[in-house]
Short mmCIF file of C-alpha atoms in Angstrom, two decimals:
data_model
loop_
_atom_site.label_atom_id
_atom_site.label_comp_id
_atom_site.label_asym_id
_atom_site.label_seq_id
_atom_site.Cartn_x
_atom_site.Cartn_y
_atom_site.Cartn_z
CA UNK A 549 3.06 51.31 93.04
CA UNK A 550 6.81 51.11 92.33
CA UNK A 551 6.86 54.79 91.79
CA UNK A 552 5.01 55.35 95.12
CA UNK A 553 7.53 53.23 96.77
CA UNK A 554 10.48 55.24 95.26
CA UNK A 555 8.84 58.56 96.47
CA UNK A 556 8.37 57.03 99.90
CA UNK A 557 11.98 55.97 100.18
CA UNK A 558 13.23 59.37 98.91
CA UNK A 559 11.22 60.96 101.68
CA UNK A 560 13.32 59.11 104.12
CA UNK A 561 16.80 60.12 102.73
CA UNK A 562 18.39 62.84 104.69
CA UNK A 563 20.22 65.88 103.47
CA UNK A 564 23.27 64.62 105.39
CA UNK A 565 23.17 61.17 103.79
CA UNK A 566 23.06 62.90 100.27
CA UNK A 567 26.12 65.21 101.32
CA UNK A 568 28.14 62.31 102.50
CA UNK A 569 27.47 60.40 99.24
CA UNK A 570 28.34 63.50 97.27
CA UNK A 571 31.61 64.07 99.00
CA UNK A 572 32.61 60.38 98.55
CA UNK A 573 31.76 60.57 94.78
CA UNK A 574 33.73 63.58 94.31
CA UNK A 575 36.65 62.99 96.71
CA UNK A 576 39.16 61.43 94.16
CA UNK A 577 38.55 64.37 91.77
CA UNK A 578 39.49 67.21 94.16
CA UNK A 579 43.11 68.37 93.62
CA UNK A 580 43.45 69.15 97.38
CA UNK A 581 43.18 66.14 99.69
CA UNK A 582 41.95 68.58 102.43
CA UNK A 583 38.95 69.56 100.25
CA UNK A 584 36.65 66.79 101.50
CA UNK A 585 37.59 67.55 104.96
CA UNK A 586 36.60 71.32 104.60
CA UNK A 587 33.26 70.23 102.96
CA UNK A 588 32.53 67.96 105.85
CA UNK A 589 33.56 70.47 108.54
CA UNK A 590 31.38 73.41 107.03
CA UNK A 591 28.30 71.26 106.56
CA UNK A 592 28.79 69.68 110.02
CA UNK A 593 29.16 72.99 111.81
CA UNK A 594 26.46 74.93 110.05
CA UNK A 595 24.14 72.91 107.90
CA UNK A 596 23.44 69.56 109.64
CA UNK A 597 22.11 71.18 113.05
CA UNK A 598 19.56 73.17 111.08
CA UNK A 599 18.49 70.58 108.56
CA UNK A 600 18.62 67.98 111.34
CA UNK A 601 17.22 64.49 110.08
CA UNK A 602 14.91 66.12 107.70
CA UNK A 603 14.72 64.58 104.12
CA UNK A 604 16.68 66.20 101.36
CA UNK A 605 13.28 66.74 99.63
CA UNK A 606 12.18 68.97 102.43
CA UNK A 607 14.93 71.32 102.29
CA UNK A 608 13.49 74.69 101.22
CA UNK A 609 14.50 78.31 101.05
CA UNK A 610 13.50 79.04 104.53
CA UNK A 611 15.74 76.37 105.82
CA UNK A 612 18.67 77.39 103.69
CA UNK A 613 18.26 81.06 104.97
CA UNK A 614 18.24 79.81 108.51
CA UNK A 615 21.77 78.37 107.73
CA UNK A 616 23.22 81.25 105.91
CA UNK A 617 21.68 84.33 107.55
CA UNK A 618 23.56 84.14 110.96
CA UNK A 619 26.96 83.94 109.13
CA UNK A 620 26.39 85.93 105.99
CA UNK A 621 27.78 89.20 107.28
CA UNK A 622 30.31 88.02 109.96
CA UNK A 623 31.80 84.92 108.02
CA UNK A 624 31.07 85.93 104.43
CA UNK A 625 33.58 83.74 102.56
CA UNK A 626 32.60 80.80 104.79
CA UNK A 627 29.00 81.40 104.13
CA UNK A 628 29.40 81.74 100.35
CA UNK A 629 31.36 78.44 100.21
CA UNK A 630 28.75 76.80 102.30
CA UNK A 631 25.89 78.07 100.07
CA UNK A 632 27.68 76.62 97.13
CA UNK A 633 28.05 73.26 98.72
CA UNK A 634 24.57 73.08 99.76
CA UNK A 635 23.50 73.93 96.31
CA UNK A 636 25.86 71.18 94.82
CA UNK A 637 24.39 68.56 97.16
CA UNK A 638 20.73 69.51 96.36
CA UNK A 639 21.58 69.38 92.58
CA UNK A 640 23.03 65.82 93.11
CA UNK A 641 19.90 64.81 94.98
CA UNK A 642 17.61 66.21 92.29
CA UNK A 643 19.39 64.22 89.54
CA UNK A 644 19.30 61.08 91.86
CA UNK A 645 15.48 61.55 92.05
CA UNK A 646 15.55 62.16 95.80
CA UNK A 647 13.87 65.68 95.32
CA UNK A 648 12.41 67.90 92.51
CA UNK A 649 11.77 71.41 91.64
CA UNK A 650 14.15 74.55 91.76
CA UNK A 651 17.22 74.55 94.02
CA UNK A 652 16.49 76.60 97.10
CA UNK A 653 20.25 77.39 97.50
CA UNK A 654 20.59 78.89 94.09
CA UNK A 655 22.18 82.29 94.20
CA UNK A 656 21.28 84.05 90.89
CA UNK A 657 17.82 85.19 90.70
CA UNK A 658 17.04 83.63 94.02
CA UNK A 659 18.93 84.03 97.36
CA UNK A 660 20.74 87.21 95.93
CA UNK A 661 17.28 88.80 96.31
CA UNK A 662 17.18 87.99 99.95
CA UNK A 663 20.87 88.32 100.99
CA UNK A 664 23.02 91.46 100.77
CA UNK A 665 25.77 91.43 98.17
CA UNK A 666 29.09 89.85 99.17
CA UNK A 667 31.05 92.86 98.25
CA UNK A 668 28.83 95.06 100.53
CA UNK A 669 29.53 92.87 103.66
CA UNK A 670 32.72 91.16 103.15
CA UNK A 671 35.81 92.99 104.40
CA UNK A 672 38.70 92.44 102.05
CA UNK A 673 41.73 91.06 103.99
CA UNK A 674 45.20 91.04 102.42
CA UNK A 675 47.81 88.39 103.53
CA UNK A 676 50.32 90.29 105.71
CA UNK A 677 53.51 90.78 103.70
CA UNK A 678 57.12 91.64 104.39
CA UNK A 679 58.06 94.96 102.90
CA UNK A 680 60.71 94.19 100.12
CA UNK A 681 63.20 96.56 101.67
CA UNK A 682 63.35 94.17 104.63
CA UNK A 683 63.66 91.00 102.61
CA UNK A 684 67.56 90.65 102.42
CA UNK A 685 67.87 90.78 106.22
CA UNK A 686 65.00 88.34 106.58
CA UNK A 687 66.72 85.94 103.96
CA UNK A 688 69.98 85.92 106.14
CA UNK A 689 68.03 84.71 109.15
CA UNK A 690 65.92 82.27 107.19
CA UNK A 691 69.16 80.60 105.61
CA UNK A 692 70.34 80.20 109.10
CA UNK A 693 67.37 78.06 110.04
CA UNK A 694 67.66 74.23 109.84
CA UNK A 695 65.23 71.80 108.34
CA UNK A 696 63.02 71.03 105.47
CA UNK A 697 60.53 73.76 106.06
CA UNK A 698 63.19 76.50 105.88
CA UNK A 699 64.49 75.16 102.46
CA UNK A 700 60.96 74.87 101.24
CA UNK A 701 60.05 78.48 102.18
CA UNK A 702 63.23 79.75 100.50
CA UNK A 703 62.34 77.93 97.33
CA UNK A 704 58.80 79.46 97.62
CA UNK A 705 60.02 83.01 97.94
CA UNK A 706 62.68 82.58 95.15
CA UNK A 707 60.00 81.34 92.78
CA UNK A 708 56.99 83.44 93.90
CA UNK A 709 54.89 80.18 94.12
CA UNK A 710 52.14 79.16 96.49
CA UNK A 711 52.32 76.84 99.46
CA UNK A 712 50.62 73.88 97.82
CA UNK A 713 52.73 74.11 94.78
CA UNK A 714 55.94 73.90 96.74
CA UNK A 715 54.91 71.08 99.19
CA UNK A 716 53.37 69.09 96.38
CA UNK A 717 56.46 69.34 94.20
CA UNK A 718 57.89 66.05 92.93
CA UNK A 719 61.31 65.19 91.50
CA UNK A 720 59.65 64.43 88.05
CA UNK A 721 58.45 68.07 87.80
CA UNK A 722 62.14 69.35 87.81
CA UNK A 723 64.59 69.60 84.89
CA UNK A 724 67.64 70.92 86.89
CA UNK A 725 69.96 70.91 83.92
CA UNK A 726 67.58 73.32 82.02
CA UNK A 727 66.59 75.13 85.24
CA UNK A 728 62.84 74.66 84.72
CA UNK A 729 60.09 73.42 87.21
CA UNK A 730 57.00 72.51 85.47
CA UNK A 731 54.01 72.53 87.63
CA UNK A 732 51.18 70.21 86.09
CA UNK A 733 47.63 71.97 85.42
CA UNK A 734 45.96 69.96 88.14
CA UNK A 735 48.10 71.29 90.86
CA UNK A 736 47.62 75.02 89.72
CA UNK A 737 44.97 77.21 90.95
CA UNK A 738 44.20 78.39 87.44
CA UNK A 739 44.15 74.76 86.23
CA UNK A 740 46.80 75.50 83.63
CA UNK A 741 50.36 74.22 83.33
CA UNK A 742 52.91 76.57 84.77
CA UNK A 743 56.63 76.61 83.82
CA UNK A 744 58.73 78.12 86.47
CA UNK A 745 62.27 79.48 85.59
CA UNK A 746 64.63 78.57 88.47
CA UNK A 747 67.31 80.97 89.45
CA UNK A 748 70.70 79.47 90.35
CA UNK A 749 70.01 79.66 94.06
CA UNK A 750 66.76 77.68 93.73
CA UNK A 751 68.56 75.06 91.62
CA UNK A 752 71.34 74.64 94.44
CA UNK A 753 68.55 74.24 96.96
CA UNK A 754 66.63 71.57 94.97
CA UNK A 755 69.88 69.74 94.35
CA UNK A 756 70.84 69.73 97.95
CA UNK A 757 67.41 67.96 98.77
CA UNK A 758 68.80 65.06 96.63
CA UNK A 759 71.18 64.22 99.52
CA UNK A 760 68.29 63.66 101.83
CA UNK A 761 65.93 62.16 99.17
CA UNK A 762 62.85 60.16 100.67
CA UNK A 763 60.30 59.30 98.18
CA UNK A 764 58.76 61.38 95.45
CA UNK A 765 58.50 64.71 97.22
CA UNK A 766 61.26 67.35 97.04
CA UNK A 767 60.17 68.43 100.49
CA UNK A 768 58.94 65.23 102.26
CA UNK A 769 56.85 65.19 105.46
CA UNK A 770 57.50 63.14 108.59
CA UNK A 771 56.45 60.06 106.57
CA UNK A 772 58.36 59.24 103.36
CA UNK A 773 55.33 59.06 101.19
CA UNK A 774 53.63 62.32 102.38
CA UNK A 775 54.70 65.80 101.65
CA UNK A 776 55.61 68.48 103.94
CA UNK A 777 52.68 69.70 106.13
CA UNK A 778 50.93 72.86 104.58
CA UNK A 779 51.34 74.51 108.03
CA UNK A 780 55.15 73.63 108.37
CA UNK A 781 56.22 77.05 106.73
CA UNK A 782 53.86 79.12 108.84
CA UNK A 783 55.01 77.39 111.99
CA UNK A 784 58.48 78.25 110.79
CA UNK A 785 57.64 81.89 110.63
CA UNK A 786 56.22 81.56 114.21
CA UNK A 787 59.40 80.12 115.51
CA UNK A 788 61.29 82.93 113.85
CA UNK A 789 58.98 85.21 115.80
CA UNK A 790 57.54 86.64 112.54
CA UNK A 791 53.68 86.29 113.35
CA UNK A 792 53.44 89.67 111.63
CA UNK A 793 53.66 88.13 108.12
CA UNK A 794 52.26 85.20 106.20
CA UNK A 795 53.61 82.63 103.64
CA UNK A 796 51.42 83.75 100.99
CA UNK A 797 52.29 87.32 101.59
CA UNK A 798 55.70 86.70 99.97
CA UNK A 799 53.92 86.76 96.54
CA UNK A 800 53.00 90.27 97.40
CA UNK A 801 56.54 91.13 98.49
CA UNK A 802 57.73 89.82 95.08
CA UNK A 803 54.92 91.92 93.24
CA UNK A 804 55.66 95.15 95.12
CA UNK A 805 59.33 94.79 94.42
CA UNK A 806 59.03 94.04 90.65
CA UNK A 807 56.42 96.76 90.06
CA UNK A 808 58.31 99.51 92.10
CA UNK A 809 62.02 98.81 91.50
CA UNK A 810 62.17 97.14 88.01
CA UNK A 811 61.14 97.94 84.46
CA UNK A 812 59.71 94.56 83.64
CA UNK A 813 56.37 94.92 81.86
CA UNK A 814 53.23 94.15 83.97
CA UNK A 815 52.24 91.22 81.92
CA UNK A 816 55.82 89.59 82.74
CA UNK A 817 55.18 90.25 86.49
CA UNK A 818 51.78 88.83 86.41
CA UNK A 819 52.86 85.77 84.43
CA UNK A 820 55.51 85.10 87.13
CA UNK A 821 52.77 84.79 89.60
CA UNK A 822 50.67 82.54 87.30
CA UNK A 823 47.95 85.07 87.26
CA UNK A 824 45.31 84.80 84.63
CA UNK A 825 44.66 87.63 82.14
CA UNK A 826 41.10 88.89 83.17
CA UNK A 827 40.57 90.66 79.73
CA UNK A 828 39.27 87.98 77.36
CA UNK A 829 40.45 89.76 74.18
CA UNK A 830 43.92 90.24 75.54
CA UNK A 831 43.98 86.66 76.81
CA UNK A 832 43.21 85.31 73.43
CA UNK A 833 46.36 86.93 71.91
CA UNK A 834 48.71 86.19 74.90
CA UNK A 835 49.42 82.52 74.25
CA UNK A 836 52.99 82.37 75.17
CA UNK A 837 54.27 82.21 78.81
CA UNK A 838 56.81 84.80 78.40
CA UNK A 839 59.44 82.17 79.79
CA UNK A 840 62.68 83.80 78.73
CA UNK A 841 61.63 87.27 80.18
CA UNK A 842 60.53 85.69 83.39
CA UNK A 843 63.79 83.85 83.72
CA UNK A 844 65.54 87.12 83.69
CA UNK A 845 63.02 88.63 86.12
CA UNK A 846 63.43 85.73 88.65
CA UNK A 847 67.26 85.73 88.61
CA UNK A 848 67.08 89.46 89.29
CA UNK A 849 64.69 88.76 92.14
CA UNK A 850 66.94 86.01 93.49
CA UNK A 851 69.89 88.53 93.35
CA UNK A 852 67.82 91.03 95.46
CA UNK A 853 66.80 88.32 97.85
CA UNK A 854 70.75 87.66 98.32
#
């Protein structure tokens, strides 16, 4: 009788209830505080209206396809992430005993037989980047801008780092005497610690932030204990009438400059961008981070930016 009661109770537990419990359970483990918000938004927009108040045990392949098919070819990246989120929630529900059997949101050997390959339908979009020949003129205008976002963007360009790495930077990560910024693994896309050699101009910019120091963050937001908004630098570009480029695109600007105008080896340039080595055999031997060579590269880059 107890087992029957458990089964009856499980039949009343909705997919949305399980999704909310899953998000709450994983919230603290996600490195990006906006991750939970993204999960909630995609599930609320696409999954909940289709699954409605159905129990999680009733979610089958037909329902999953009803969610994914309308956006698989038009919003492929969103659809792909959504599928993975649905799969994770259903796995969680299975472990909890709220459902049983195969996961209907599984891709390999299941949905991949029903949906066209992502590579066939997804258009590759690159972040609009500034040509490196135009960079020095841009930097003059950037340095004339006031405010925290302008200083943060200049540091981002000089270090070829990502938005979240810059806005999340704290004082404890910097050794300004040695000219090293050590970004911990949990803040890196590849989940691997990244040591960034700081050119002289970047060191000067960070030191200047000490004069307006408020809390732990190098580039604080409006509230002392929060970092600069992840939209602040993009909004700065808009104010500068540069809607034609993106913040992330400056990494491409750096890579084009390094590849086309310098003699630094490819692995040094890729290491500067904290890119992982795709070849597993090559990666097994490349255990160093080429820091000394990267330091020379980044100083040359800073000189070019100037």
